[in-house]
CSV table of C-alpha atoms in Angstrom, one decimal:
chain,number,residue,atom,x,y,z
W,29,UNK,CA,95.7,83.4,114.7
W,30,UNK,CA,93.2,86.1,114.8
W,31,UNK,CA,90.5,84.7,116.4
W,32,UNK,CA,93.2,83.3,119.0
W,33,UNK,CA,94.2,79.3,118.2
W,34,UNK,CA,97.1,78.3,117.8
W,35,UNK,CA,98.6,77.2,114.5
W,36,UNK,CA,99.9,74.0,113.8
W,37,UNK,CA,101.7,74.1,110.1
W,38,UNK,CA,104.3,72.8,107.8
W,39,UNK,CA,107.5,74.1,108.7
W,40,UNK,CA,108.2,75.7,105.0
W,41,UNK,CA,107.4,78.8,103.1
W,42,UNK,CA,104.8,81.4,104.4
W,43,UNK,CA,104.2,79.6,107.9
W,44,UNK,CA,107.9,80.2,108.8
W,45,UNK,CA,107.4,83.8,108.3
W,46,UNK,CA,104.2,83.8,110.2
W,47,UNK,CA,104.5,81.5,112.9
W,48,UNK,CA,106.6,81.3,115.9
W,49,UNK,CA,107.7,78.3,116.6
W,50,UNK,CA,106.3,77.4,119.9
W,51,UNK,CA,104.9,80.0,120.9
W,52,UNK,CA,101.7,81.5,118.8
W,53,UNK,CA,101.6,77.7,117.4
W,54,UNK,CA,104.1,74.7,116.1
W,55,UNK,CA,105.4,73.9,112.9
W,56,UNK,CA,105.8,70.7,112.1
W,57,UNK,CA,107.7,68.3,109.4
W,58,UNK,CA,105.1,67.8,106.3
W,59,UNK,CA,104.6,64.1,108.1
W,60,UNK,CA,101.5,62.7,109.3
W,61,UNK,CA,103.3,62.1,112.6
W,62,UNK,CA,104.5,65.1,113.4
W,63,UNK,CA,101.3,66.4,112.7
W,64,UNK,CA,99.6,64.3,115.0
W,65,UNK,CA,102.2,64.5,117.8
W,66,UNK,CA,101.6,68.6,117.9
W,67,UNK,CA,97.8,67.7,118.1
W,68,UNK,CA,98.3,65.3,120.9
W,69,UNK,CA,100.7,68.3,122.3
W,70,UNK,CA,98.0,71.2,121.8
W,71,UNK,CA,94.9,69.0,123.1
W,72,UNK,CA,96.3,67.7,125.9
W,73,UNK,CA,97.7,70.6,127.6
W,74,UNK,CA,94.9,73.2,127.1
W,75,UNK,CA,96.7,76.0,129.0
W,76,UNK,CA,99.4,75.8,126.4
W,77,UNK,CA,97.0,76.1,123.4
W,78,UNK,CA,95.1,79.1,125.4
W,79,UNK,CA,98.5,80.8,125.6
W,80,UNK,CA,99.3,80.0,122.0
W,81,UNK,CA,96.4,81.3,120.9
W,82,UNK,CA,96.8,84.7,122.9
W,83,UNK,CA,99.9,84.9,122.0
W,84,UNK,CA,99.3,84.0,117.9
W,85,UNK,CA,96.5,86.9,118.1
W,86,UNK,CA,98.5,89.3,120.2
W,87,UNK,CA,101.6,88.9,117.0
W,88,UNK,CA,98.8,88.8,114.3
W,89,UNK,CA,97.7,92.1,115.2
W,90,UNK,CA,101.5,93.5,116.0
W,91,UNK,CA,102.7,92.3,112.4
W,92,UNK,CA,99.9,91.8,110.0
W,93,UNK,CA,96.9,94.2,111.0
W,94,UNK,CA,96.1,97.2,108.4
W,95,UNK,CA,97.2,99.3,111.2
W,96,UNK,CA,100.7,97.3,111.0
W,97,UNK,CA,100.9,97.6,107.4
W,98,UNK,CA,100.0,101.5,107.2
W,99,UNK,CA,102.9,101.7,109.3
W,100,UNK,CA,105.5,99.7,107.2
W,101,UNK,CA,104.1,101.4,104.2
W,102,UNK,CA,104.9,104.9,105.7
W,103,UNK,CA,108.0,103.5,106.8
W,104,UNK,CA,109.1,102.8,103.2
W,105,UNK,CA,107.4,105.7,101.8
W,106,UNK,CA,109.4,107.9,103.7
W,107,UNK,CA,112.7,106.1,102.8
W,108,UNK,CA,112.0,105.8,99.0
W,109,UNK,CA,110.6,110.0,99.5
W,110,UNK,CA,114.5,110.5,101.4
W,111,UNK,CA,115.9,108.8,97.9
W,112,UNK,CA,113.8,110.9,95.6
W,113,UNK,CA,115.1,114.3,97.3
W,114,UNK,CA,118.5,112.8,97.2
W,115,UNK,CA,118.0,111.8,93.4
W,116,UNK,CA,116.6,115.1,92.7
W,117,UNK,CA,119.7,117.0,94.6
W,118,UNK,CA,122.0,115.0,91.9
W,119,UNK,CA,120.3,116.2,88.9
W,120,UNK,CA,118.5,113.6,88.1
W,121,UNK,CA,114.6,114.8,87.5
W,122,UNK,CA,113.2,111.3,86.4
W,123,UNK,CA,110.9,109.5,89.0
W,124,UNK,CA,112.1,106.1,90.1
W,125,UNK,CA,109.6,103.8,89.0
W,126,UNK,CA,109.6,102.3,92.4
W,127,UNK,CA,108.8,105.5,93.8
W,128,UNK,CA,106.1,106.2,91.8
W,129,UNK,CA,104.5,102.6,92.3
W,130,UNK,CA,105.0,102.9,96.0
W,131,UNK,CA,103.2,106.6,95.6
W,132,UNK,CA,100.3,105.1,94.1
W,133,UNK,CA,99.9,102.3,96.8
W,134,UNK,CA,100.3,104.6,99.5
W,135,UNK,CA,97.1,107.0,98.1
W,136,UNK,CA,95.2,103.7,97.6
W,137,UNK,CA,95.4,102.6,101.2
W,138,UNK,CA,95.2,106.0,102.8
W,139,UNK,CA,91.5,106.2,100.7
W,140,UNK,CA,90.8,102.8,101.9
W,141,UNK,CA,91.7,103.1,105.4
């Protein structure tokens, strides 16, 4: 997806989070088949693959770039800081372990980014 091609995958577990059906690739039944029909689809028709493949790299750099995760971290570092001030206005002084986890995370990418 990155370099812009279109995927053609099984149509279980990580792909279907990944891939939209159709339009930055196709997901297929784990069949030889169906396999070979989405090839047949992708090479013949190489204005559908080229917009695939724009379309895969334009969504792999919306949703998985390290620009796209600092954001979703920030996101839920901001949430889980909203539930430690709320915690704290309780009474409770004990760090959520979740909290502190997500703390550490979020000091390890900003360093790496």
């Amino acid at each position: 997806m990155a370099v812009g091609k279109p995927v053609l995958a099984c149509n279980s577990g990580g792909p279907i989070e990944s891939i939209i059906d159709g339009v930055t690739g196709i997901l297929c039944a784990p069949i030889p088949e169906e396999f070979a029909l989405a090839m047949h689809k992708v090479s013949e028709n190489p204005g559908i693959a080229a917009r695939m493949g724009f379309c895969a790299q334009l969504h792999m750099f919306k949703k998985f770039s390290r620009k796209a995760f600092g954001e979703q971290l920030n996101f839920h570092f901001t949430d889980m800081a909203g539930v430690w001030r709320r915690h704290n206005a309780i009474g409770c002084n004990r760090m959520p372990f979740a909290w502190a986890l997500l703390l550490i995370l979020y000091i390890i990418v900003s360093l790496v980014m």
